[in-house]
mmCIF file of C-alpha atoms in Angstrom:
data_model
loop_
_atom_site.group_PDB
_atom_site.id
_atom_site.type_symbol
_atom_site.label_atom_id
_atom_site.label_comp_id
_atom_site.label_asym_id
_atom_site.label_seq_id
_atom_site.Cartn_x
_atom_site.Cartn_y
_atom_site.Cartn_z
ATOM 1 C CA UNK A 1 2.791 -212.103 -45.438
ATOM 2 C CA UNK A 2 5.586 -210.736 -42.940
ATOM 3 C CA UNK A 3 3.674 -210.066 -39.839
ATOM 4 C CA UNK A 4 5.412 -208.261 -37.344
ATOM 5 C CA UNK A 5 3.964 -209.070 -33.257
ATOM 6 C CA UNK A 6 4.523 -207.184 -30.334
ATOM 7 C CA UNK A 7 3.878 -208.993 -26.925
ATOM 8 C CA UNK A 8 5.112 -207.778 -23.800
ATOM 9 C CA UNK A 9 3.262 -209.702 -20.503
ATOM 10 C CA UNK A 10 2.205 -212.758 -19.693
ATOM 11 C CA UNK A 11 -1.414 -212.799 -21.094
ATOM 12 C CA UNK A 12 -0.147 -211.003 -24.114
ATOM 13 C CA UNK A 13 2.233 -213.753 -25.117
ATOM 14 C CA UNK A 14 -0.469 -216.312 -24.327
ATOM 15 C CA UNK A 15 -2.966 -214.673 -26.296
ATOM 16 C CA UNK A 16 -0.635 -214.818 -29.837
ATOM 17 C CA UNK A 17 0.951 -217.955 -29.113
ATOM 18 C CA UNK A 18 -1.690 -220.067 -30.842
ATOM 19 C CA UNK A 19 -2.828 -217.051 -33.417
ATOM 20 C CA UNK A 20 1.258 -217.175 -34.166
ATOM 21 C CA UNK A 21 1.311 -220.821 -34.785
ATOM 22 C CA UNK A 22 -1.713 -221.063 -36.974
ATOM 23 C CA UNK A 23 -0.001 -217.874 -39.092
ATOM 24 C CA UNK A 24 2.598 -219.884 -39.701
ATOM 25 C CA UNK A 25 0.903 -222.775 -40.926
ATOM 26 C CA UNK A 26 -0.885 -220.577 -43.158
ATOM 27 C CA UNK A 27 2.601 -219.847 -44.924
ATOM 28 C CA UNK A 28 3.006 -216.698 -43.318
ATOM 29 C CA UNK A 29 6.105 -214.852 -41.819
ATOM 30 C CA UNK A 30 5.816 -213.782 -37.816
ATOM 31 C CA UNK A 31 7.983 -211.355 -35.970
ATOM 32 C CA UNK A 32 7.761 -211.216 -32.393
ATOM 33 C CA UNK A 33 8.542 -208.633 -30.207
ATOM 34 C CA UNK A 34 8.917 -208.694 -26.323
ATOM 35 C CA UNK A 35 10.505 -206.576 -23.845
ATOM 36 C CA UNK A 36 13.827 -207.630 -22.587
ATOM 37 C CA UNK A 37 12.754 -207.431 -18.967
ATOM 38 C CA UNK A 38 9.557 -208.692 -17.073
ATOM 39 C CA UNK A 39 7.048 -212.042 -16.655
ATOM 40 C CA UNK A 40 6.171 -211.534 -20.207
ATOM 41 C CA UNK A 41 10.171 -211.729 -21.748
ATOM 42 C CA UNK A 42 10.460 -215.136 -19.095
ATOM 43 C CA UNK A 43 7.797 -216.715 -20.288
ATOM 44 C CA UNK A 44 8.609 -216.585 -23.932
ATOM 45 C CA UNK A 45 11.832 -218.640 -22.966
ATOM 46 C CA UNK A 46 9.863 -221.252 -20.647
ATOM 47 C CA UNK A 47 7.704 -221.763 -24.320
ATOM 48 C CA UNK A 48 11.013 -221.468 -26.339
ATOM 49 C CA UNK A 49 9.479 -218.780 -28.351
ATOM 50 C CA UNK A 50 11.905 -217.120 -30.607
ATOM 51 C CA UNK A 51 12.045 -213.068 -30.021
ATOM 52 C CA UNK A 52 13.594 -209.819 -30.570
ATOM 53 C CA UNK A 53 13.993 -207.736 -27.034
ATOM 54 C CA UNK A 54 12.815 -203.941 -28.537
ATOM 55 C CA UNK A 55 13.596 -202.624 -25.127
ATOM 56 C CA UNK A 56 17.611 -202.377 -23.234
ATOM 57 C CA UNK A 57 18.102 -205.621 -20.432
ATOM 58 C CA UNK A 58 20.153 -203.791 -19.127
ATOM 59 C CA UNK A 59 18.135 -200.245 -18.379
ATOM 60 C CA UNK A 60 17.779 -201.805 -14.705
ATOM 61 C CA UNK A 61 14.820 -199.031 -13.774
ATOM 62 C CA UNK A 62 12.105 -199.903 -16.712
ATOM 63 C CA UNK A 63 9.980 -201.540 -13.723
ATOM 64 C CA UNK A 64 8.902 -198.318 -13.201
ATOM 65 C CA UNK A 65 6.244 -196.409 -14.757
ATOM 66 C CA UNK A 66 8.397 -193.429 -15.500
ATOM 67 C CA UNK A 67 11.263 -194.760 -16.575
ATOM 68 C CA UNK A 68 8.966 -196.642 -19.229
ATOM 69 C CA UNK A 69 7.900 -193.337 -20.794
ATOM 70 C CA UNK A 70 10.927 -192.163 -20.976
ATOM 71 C CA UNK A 71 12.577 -195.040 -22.504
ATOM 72 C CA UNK A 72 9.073 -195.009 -24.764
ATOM 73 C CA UNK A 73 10.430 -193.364 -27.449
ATOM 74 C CA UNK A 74 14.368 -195.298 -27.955
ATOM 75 C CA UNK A 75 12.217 -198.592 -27.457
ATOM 76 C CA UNK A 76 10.437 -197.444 -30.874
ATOM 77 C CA UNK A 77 13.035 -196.230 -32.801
ATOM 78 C CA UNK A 78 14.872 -199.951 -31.870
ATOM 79 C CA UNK A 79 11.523 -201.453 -32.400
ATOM 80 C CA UNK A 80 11.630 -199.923 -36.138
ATOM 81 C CA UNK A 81 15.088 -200.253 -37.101
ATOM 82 C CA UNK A 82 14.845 -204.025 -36.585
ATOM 83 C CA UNK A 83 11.737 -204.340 -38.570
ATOM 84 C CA UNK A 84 12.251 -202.091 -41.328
ATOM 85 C CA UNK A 85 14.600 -204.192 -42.592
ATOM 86 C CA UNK A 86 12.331 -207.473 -43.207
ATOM 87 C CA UNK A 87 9.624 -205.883 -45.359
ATOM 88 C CA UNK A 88 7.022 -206.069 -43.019
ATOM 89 C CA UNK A 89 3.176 -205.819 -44.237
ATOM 90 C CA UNK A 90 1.264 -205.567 -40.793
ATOM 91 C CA UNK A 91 1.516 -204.830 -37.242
ATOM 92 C CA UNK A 92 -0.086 -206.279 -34.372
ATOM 93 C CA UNK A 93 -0.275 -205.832 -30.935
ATOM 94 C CA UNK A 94 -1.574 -204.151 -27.720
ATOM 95 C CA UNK A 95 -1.471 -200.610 -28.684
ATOM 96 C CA UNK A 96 1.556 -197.755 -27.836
ATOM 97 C CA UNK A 97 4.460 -199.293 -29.042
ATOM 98 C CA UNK A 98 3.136 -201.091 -32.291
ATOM 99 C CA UNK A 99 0.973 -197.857 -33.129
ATOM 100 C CA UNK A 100 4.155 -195.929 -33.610
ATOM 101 C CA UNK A 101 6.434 -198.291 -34.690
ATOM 102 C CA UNK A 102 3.410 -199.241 -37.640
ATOM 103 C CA UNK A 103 3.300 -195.552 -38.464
ATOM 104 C CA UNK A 104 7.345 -195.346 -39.223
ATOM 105 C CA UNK A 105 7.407 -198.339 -41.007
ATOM 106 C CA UNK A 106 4.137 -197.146 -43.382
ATOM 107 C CA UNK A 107 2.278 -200.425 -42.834
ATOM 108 C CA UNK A 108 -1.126 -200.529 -41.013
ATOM 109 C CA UNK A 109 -1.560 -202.179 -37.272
ATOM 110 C CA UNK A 110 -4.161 -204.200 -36.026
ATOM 111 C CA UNK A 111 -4.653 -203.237 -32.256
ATOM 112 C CA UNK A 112 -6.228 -205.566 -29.500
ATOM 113 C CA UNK A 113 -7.301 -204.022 -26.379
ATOM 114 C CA UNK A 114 -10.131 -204.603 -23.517
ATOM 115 C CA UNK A 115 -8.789 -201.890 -21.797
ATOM 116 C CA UNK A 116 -11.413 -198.613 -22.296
ATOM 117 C CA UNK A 117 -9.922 -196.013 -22.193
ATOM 118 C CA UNK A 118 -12.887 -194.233 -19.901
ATOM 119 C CA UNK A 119 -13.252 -197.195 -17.457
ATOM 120 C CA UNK A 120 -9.091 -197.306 -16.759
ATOM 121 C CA UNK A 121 -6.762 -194.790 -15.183
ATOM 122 C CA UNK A 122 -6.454 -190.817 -16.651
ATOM 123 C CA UNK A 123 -2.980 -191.880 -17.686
ATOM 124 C CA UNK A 124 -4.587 -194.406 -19.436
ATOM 125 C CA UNK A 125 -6.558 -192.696 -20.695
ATOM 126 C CA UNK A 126 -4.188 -189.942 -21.949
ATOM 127 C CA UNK A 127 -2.297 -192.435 -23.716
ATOM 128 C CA UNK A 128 -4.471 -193.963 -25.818
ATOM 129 C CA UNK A 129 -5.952 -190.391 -27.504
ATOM 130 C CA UNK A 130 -1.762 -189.950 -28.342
ATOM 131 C CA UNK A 131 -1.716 -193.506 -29.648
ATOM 132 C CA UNK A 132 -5.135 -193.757 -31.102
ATOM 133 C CA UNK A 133 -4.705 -192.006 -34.512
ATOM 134 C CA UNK A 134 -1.785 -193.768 -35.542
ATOM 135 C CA UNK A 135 -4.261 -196.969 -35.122
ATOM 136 C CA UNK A 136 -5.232 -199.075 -38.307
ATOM 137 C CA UNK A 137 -7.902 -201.203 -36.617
ATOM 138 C CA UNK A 138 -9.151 -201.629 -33.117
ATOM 139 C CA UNK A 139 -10.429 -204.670 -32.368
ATOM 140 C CA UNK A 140 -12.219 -204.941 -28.722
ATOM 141 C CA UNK A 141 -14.808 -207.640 -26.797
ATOM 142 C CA UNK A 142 -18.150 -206.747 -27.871
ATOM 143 C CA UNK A 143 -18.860 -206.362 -23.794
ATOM 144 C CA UNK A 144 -16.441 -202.823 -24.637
ATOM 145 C CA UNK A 145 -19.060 -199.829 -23.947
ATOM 146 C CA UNK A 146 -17.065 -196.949 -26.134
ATOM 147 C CA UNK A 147 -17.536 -197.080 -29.722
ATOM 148 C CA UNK A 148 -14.971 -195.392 -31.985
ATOM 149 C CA UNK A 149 -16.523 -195.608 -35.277
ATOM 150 C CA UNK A 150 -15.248 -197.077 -38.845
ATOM 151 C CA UNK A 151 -11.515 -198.487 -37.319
ATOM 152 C CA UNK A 152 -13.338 -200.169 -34.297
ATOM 153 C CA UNK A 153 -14.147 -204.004 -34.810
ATOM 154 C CA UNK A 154 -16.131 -205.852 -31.917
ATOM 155 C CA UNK A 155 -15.712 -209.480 -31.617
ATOM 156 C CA UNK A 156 -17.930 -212.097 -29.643
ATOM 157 C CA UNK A 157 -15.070 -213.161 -27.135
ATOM 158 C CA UNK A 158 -12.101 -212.076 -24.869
ATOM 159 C CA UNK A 159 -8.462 -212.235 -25.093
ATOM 160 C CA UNK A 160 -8.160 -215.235 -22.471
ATOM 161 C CA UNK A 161 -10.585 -216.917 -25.409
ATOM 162 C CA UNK A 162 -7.356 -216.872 -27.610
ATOM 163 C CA UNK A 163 -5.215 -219.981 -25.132
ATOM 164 C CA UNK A 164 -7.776 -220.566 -22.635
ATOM 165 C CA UNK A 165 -10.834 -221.993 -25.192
ATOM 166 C CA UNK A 166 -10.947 -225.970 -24.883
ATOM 167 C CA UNK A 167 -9.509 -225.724 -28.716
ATOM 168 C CA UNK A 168 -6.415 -224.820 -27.087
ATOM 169 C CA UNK A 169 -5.971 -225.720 -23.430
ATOM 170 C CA UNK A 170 -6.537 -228.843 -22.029
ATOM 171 C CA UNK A 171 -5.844 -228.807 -17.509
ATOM 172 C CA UNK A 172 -3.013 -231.277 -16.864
ATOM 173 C CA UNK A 173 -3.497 -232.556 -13.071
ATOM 174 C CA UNK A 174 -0.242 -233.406 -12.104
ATOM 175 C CA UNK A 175 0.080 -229.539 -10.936
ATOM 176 C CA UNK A 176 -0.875 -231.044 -7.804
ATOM 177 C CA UNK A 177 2.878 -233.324 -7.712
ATOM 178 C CA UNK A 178 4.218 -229.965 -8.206
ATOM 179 C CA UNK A 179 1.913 -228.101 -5.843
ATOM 180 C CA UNK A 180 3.056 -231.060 -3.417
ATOM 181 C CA UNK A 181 -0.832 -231.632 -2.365
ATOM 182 C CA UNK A 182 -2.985 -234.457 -2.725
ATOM 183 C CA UNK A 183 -5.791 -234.167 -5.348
ATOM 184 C CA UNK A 184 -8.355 -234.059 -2.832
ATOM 185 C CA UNK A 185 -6.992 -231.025 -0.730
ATOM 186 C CA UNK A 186 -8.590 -227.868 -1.583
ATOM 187 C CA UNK A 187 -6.233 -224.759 -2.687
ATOM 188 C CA UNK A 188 -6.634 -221.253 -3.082
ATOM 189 C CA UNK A 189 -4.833 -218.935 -5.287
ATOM 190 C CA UNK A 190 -4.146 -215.235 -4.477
ATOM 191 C CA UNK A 191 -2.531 -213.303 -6.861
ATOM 192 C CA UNK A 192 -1.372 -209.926 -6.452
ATOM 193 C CA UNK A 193 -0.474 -207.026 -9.087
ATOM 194 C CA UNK A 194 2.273 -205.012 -8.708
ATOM 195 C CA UNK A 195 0.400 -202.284 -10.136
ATOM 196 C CA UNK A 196 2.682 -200.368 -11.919
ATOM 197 C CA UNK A 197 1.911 -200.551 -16.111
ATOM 198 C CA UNK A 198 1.108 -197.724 -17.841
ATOM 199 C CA UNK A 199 -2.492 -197.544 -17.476
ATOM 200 C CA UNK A 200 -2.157 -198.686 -13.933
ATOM 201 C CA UNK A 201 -1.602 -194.655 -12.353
ATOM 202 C CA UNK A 202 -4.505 -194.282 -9.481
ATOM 203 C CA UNK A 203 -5.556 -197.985 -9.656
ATOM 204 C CA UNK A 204 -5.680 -199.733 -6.123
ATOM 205 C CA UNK A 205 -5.854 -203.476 -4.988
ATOM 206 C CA UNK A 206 -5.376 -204.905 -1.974
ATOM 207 C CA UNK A 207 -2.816 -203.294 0.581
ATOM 208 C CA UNK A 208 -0.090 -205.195 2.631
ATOM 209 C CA UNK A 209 -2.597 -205.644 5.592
ATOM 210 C CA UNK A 210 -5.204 -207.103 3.256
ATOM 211 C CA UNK A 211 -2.865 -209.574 1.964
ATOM 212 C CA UNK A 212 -2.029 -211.063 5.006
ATOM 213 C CA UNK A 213 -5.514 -211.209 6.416
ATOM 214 C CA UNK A 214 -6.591 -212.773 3.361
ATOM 215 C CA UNK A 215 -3.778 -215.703 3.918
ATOM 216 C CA UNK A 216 -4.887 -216.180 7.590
ATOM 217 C CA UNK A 217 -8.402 -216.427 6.575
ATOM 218 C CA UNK A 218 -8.166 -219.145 3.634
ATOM 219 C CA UNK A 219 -5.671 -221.027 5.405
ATOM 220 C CA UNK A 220 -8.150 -222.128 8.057
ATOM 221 C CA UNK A 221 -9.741 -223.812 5.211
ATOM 222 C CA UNK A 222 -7.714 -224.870 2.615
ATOM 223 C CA UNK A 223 -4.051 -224.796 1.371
ATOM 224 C CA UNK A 224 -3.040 -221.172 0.389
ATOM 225 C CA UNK A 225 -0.590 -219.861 -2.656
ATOM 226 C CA UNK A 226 0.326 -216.417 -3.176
ATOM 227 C CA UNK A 227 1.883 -214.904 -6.652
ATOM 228 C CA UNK A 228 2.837 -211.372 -6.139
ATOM 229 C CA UNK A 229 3.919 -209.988 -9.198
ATOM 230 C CA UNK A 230 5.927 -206.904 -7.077
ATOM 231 C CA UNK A 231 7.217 -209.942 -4.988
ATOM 232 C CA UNK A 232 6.557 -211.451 -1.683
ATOM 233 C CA UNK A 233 7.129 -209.571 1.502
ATOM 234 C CA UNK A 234 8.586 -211.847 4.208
ATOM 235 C CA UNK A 235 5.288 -212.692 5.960
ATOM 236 C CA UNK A 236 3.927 -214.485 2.492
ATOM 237 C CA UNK A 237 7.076 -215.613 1.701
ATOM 238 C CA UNK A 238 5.996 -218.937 3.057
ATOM 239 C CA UNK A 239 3.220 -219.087 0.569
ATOM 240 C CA UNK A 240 5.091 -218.315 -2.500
ATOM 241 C CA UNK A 241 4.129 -220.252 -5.229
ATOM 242 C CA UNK A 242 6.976 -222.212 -6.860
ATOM 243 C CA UNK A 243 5.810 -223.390 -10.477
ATOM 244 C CA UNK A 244 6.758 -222.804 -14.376
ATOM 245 C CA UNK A 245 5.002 -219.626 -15.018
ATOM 246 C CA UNK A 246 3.775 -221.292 -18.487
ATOM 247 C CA UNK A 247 1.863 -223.503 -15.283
ATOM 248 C CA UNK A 248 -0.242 -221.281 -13.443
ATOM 249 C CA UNK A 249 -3.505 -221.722 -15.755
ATOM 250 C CA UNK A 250 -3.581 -225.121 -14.171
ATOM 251 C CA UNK A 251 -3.598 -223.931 -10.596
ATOM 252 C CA UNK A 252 -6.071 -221.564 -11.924
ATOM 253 C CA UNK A 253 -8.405 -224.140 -12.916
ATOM 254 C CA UNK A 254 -8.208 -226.452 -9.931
ATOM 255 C CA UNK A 255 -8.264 -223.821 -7.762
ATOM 256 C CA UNK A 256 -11.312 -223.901 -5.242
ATOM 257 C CA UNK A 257 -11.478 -219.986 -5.177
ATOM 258 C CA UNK A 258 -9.268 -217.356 -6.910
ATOM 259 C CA UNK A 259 -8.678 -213.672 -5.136
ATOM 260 C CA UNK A 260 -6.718 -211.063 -6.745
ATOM 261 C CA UNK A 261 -6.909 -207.710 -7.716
ATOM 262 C CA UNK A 262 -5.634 -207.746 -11.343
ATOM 263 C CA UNK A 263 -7.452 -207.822 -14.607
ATOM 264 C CA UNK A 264 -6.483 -210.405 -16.856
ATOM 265 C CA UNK A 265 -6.316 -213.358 -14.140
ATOM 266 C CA UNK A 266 -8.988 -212.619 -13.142
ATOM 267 C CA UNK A 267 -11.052 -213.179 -16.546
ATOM 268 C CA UNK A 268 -8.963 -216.553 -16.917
ATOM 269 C CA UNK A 269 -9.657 -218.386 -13.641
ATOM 270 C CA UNK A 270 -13.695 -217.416 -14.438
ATOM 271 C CA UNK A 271 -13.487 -218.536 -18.403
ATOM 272 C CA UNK A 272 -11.820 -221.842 -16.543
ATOM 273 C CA UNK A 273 -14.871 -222.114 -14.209
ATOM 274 C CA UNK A 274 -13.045 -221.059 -11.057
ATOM 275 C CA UNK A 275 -15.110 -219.110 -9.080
ATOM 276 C CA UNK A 276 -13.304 -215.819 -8.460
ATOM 277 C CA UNK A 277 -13.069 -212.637 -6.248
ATOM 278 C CA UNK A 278 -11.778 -209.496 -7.990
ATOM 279 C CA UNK A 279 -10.853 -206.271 -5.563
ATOM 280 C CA UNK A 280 -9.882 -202.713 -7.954
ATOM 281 C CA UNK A 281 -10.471 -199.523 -7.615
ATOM 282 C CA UNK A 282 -11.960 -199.940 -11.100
ATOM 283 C CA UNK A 283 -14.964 -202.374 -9.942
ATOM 284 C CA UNK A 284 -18.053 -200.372 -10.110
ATOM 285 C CA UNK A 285 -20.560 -199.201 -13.091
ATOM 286 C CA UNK A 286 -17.874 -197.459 -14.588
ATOM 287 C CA UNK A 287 -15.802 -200.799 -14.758
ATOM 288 C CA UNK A 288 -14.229 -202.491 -18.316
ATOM 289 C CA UNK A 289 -16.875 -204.046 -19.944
ATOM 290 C CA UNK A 290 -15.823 -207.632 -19.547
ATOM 291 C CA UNK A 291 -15.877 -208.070 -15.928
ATOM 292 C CA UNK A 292 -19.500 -206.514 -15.885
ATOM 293 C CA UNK A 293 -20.579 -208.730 -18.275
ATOM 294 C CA UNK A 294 -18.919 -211.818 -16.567
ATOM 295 C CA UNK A 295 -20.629 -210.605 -13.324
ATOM 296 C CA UNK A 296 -24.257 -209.824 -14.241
ATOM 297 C CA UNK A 297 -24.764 -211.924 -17.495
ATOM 298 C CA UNK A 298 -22.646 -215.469 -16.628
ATOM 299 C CA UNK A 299 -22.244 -215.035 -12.799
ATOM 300 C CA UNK A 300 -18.454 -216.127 -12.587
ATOM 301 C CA UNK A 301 -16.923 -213.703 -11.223
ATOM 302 C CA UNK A 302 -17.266 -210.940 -7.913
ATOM 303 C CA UNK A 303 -15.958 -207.877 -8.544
ATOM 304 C CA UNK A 304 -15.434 -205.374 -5.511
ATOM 305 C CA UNK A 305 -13.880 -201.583 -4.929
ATOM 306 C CA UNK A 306 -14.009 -202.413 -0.971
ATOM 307 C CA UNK A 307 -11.443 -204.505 0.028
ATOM 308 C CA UNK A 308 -13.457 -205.420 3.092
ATOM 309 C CA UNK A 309 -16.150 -206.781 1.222
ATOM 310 C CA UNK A 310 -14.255 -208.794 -1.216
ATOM 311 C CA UNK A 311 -12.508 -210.669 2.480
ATOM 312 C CA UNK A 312 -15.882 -211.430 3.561
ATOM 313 C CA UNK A 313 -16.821 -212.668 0.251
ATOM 314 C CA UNK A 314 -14.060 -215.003 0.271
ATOM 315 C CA UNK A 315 -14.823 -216.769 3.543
ATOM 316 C CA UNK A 316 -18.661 -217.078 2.386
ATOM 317 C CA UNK A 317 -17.405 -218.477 -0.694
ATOM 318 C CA UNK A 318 -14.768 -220.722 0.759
ATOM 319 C CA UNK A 319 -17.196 -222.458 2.971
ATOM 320 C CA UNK A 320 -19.561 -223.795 0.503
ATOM 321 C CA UNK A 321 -19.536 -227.378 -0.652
ATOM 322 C CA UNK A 322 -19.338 -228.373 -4.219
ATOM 323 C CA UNK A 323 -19.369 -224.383 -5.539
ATOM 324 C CA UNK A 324 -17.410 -225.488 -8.686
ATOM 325 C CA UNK A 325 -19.884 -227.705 -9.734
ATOM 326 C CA UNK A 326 -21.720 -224.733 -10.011
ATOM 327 C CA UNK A 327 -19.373 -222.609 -11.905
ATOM 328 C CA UNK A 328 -18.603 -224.755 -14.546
ATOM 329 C CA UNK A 329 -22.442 -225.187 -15.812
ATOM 330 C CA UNK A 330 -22.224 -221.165 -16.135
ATOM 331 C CA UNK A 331 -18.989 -221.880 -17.873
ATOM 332 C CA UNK A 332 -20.424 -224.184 -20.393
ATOM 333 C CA UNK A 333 -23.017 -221.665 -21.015
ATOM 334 C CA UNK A 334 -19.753 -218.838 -21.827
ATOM 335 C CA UNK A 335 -18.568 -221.317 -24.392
ATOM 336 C CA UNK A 336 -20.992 -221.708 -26.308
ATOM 337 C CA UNK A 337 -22.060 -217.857 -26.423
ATOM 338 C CA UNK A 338 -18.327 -216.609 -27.433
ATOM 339 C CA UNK A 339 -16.644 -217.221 -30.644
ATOM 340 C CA UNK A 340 -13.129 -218.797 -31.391
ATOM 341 C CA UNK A 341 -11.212 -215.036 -31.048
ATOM 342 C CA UNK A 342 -7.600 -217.776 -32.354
ATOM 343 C CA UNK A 343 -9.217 -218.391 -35.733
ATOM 344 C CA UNK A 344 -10.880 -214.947 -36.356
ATOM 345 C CA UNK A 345 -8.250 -213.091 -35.491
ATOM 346 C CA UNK A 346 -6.067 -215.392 -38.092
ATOM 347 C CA UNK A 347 -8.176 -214.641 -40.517
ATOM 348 C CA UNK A 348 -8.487 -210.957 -39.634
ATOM 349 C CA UNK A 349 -5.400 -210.251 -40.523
ATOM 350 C CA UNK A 350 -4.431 -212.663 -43.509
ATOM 351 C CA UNK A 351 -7.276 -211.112 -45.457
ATOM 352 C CA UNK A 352 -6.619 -207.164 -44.048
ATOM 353 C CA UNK A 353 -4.914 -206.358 -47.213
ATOM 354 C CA UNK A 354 -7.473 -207.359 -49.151
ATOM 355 C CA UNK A 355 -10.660 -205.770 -47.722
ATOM 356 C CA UNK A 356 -11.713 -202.715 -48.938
ATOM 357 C CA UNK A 357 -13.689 -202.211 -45.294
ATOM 358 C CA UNK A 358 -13.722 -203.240 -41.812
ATOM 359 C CA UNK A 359 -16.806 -204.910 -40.613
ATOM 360 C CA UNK A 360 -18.785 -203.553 -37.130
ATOM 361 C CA UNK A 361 -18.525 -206.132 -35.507
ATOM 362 C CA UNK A 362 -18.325 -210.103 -35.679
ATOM 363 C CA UNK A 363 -19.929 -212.512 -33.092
#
């Protein structure tokens, strides 16, 4: 089969790296996609993974969420032209740009997404009902709360499942050479989301002054590291992190305690057994599916809409000997309730031309 792959960030590059590789060793074909600017188009060269760039380098405002609807529709049409010349039989991806480009080329698309569309931002939310019907198959955690019928597969697992699953990722210590600490000096992580995807419109994290509180806090107990994906303002610039980016799942999984206020990270440090502090405007009972369930059912992960309350969370947390001991017994316990998402998905969608159906729901 010639399989074409869209990836654009980080997590989304992680997540097909291994389904990618076993593809190939199936005999398959695989075309990958990335934007030409961002994390996700600078990782796939730290991991020397080949790649078309569907999007301009050189359109210098895509960083923002406007220009990226407007560019929207030439980043298809370059998406298609490329592809429509290699006889490709199915599309996979994230969902916007591989709905539409599938729906040109006449070849159905297999769409992953834990994003729900009534738990994430209006725009969001807006986007997915004008992507939605051009959709082949949606395939979502079974933790997603909507249900969208015949097209809508639910799977026993996350994303972060797909590289982060002890089939695929094994922690390599020396991070601490490059971290230039000692093995037995506690870190934290912060990470900070620059907030400005798509389905990111409304959504709130932590603010400037929250940042920097958060630093002064941890630093009285441990060594502190700050990725900010809109970059550092001079007061954190101290605290920078300086690693490979195709490195940071190691910090995440020595880390002592992980703070943030983005989505993905957040489910990787608590699949690693870090335990972690989430701040959105998102958290709540109308939050995605995954971080409730990781919350209430395995207990890894905090997950706050007040700011304040996530800070005095962390120094709680931060204070209290041996907590990762802890974690990884409810981590064990994750393992063995979620399903390998890198095979299914491999077989997903070497056999999608040959089903007559789609089943419910696998786990």
């Amino acid at each position: 089969m010639n399989i074409a792959v869209f990836a654009n960030t980080p997590a989304q590059i992680h997540f097909y790296k291994n389904i990618v590789k076993k593809l190939e060793k199936m005999g398959n074909n695989i075309f990958i996609l990335i934007r030409a600017e961002g994390e996700g188009r600078d990782l796939a060269k730290e991991l020397n993974i080949p790649f078309y760039p569907y999007s301009l380098e050189n359109f210098k405002s895509n960083s923002s969420k406007f220009s990226k609807m407007l560019s929207m529709p030439r980043d298809v049409l370059r998406a298609y032209k490329y592809l429509k010349e290699l006889d490709i039989d199915i599309v996979t991806g994230f969902g916007l740009y591989d709905a539409y480009t599938s729906f040109l080329l006449g070849v159905p698309s297999v769409i992953f997404t834990d994003d729900e569309p009534k738990s994430v931002s209006p725009s969001f939310r807006i986007l997915f009902r004008l992507y939605y019907p051009f959709i082949s198959t949606l395939v979502t955690p079974t933790s997603f709360k909507c249900d969208y019928g015949k097209k809508h597969v639910k799977i026993n697992s996350y994303k972060e499942m797909a590289y982060l699953h002890p089939n695929y990722y094994t922690p390599n210590s020396d991070i601490y050479n490059i971290l230039k600490i000692n093995k037995d000096e506690p870190f934290v992580l912060l990470r900070f989301n620059s907030l400005n995807a798509f389905h990111d419109f409304y959504i709130k994290g932590f603010d400037e002054n929250d940042k920097l509180r958060l630093v002064k806090d941890m630093e009285k107990y441990s060594h502190v590291f700050v990725s900010n994906e809109g970059g550092s303002t001079f007061k954190l610039n101290d605290y920078e992190i300086k690693i490979p980016k195709n490195r940071i799942h190691d910090v995440l999984y020595y880390a002592n305690l992980f703070i943030t206020d983005t989505a993905t990270m957040a489910t990787e440090a608590a699949i690693l057994g870090t335990p972690t502090i989430r701040c959105n405007s998102l958290a709540g009972e109308n939050d995605l599916g995954n971080f409730i369930e990781l919350e209430r059912k395995y207990k890894l992960i905090w997950n706050f809409k007040n700011s304040q309350m996530a800070i005095e969370k962390a120094n709680e947390l931060i204070q209290i000997p041996n907590l990762k001991e802890c974690w990884e017994k409810r981590r064990e316990r994750l393992l063995k309730e979620k399903i390998d998402i890198t095979e299914y998905f491999c077989q997903f969608l070497v056999n999608y031309s040959k089903s007559d159906s789609v089943p419910v729901s696998s786990g």
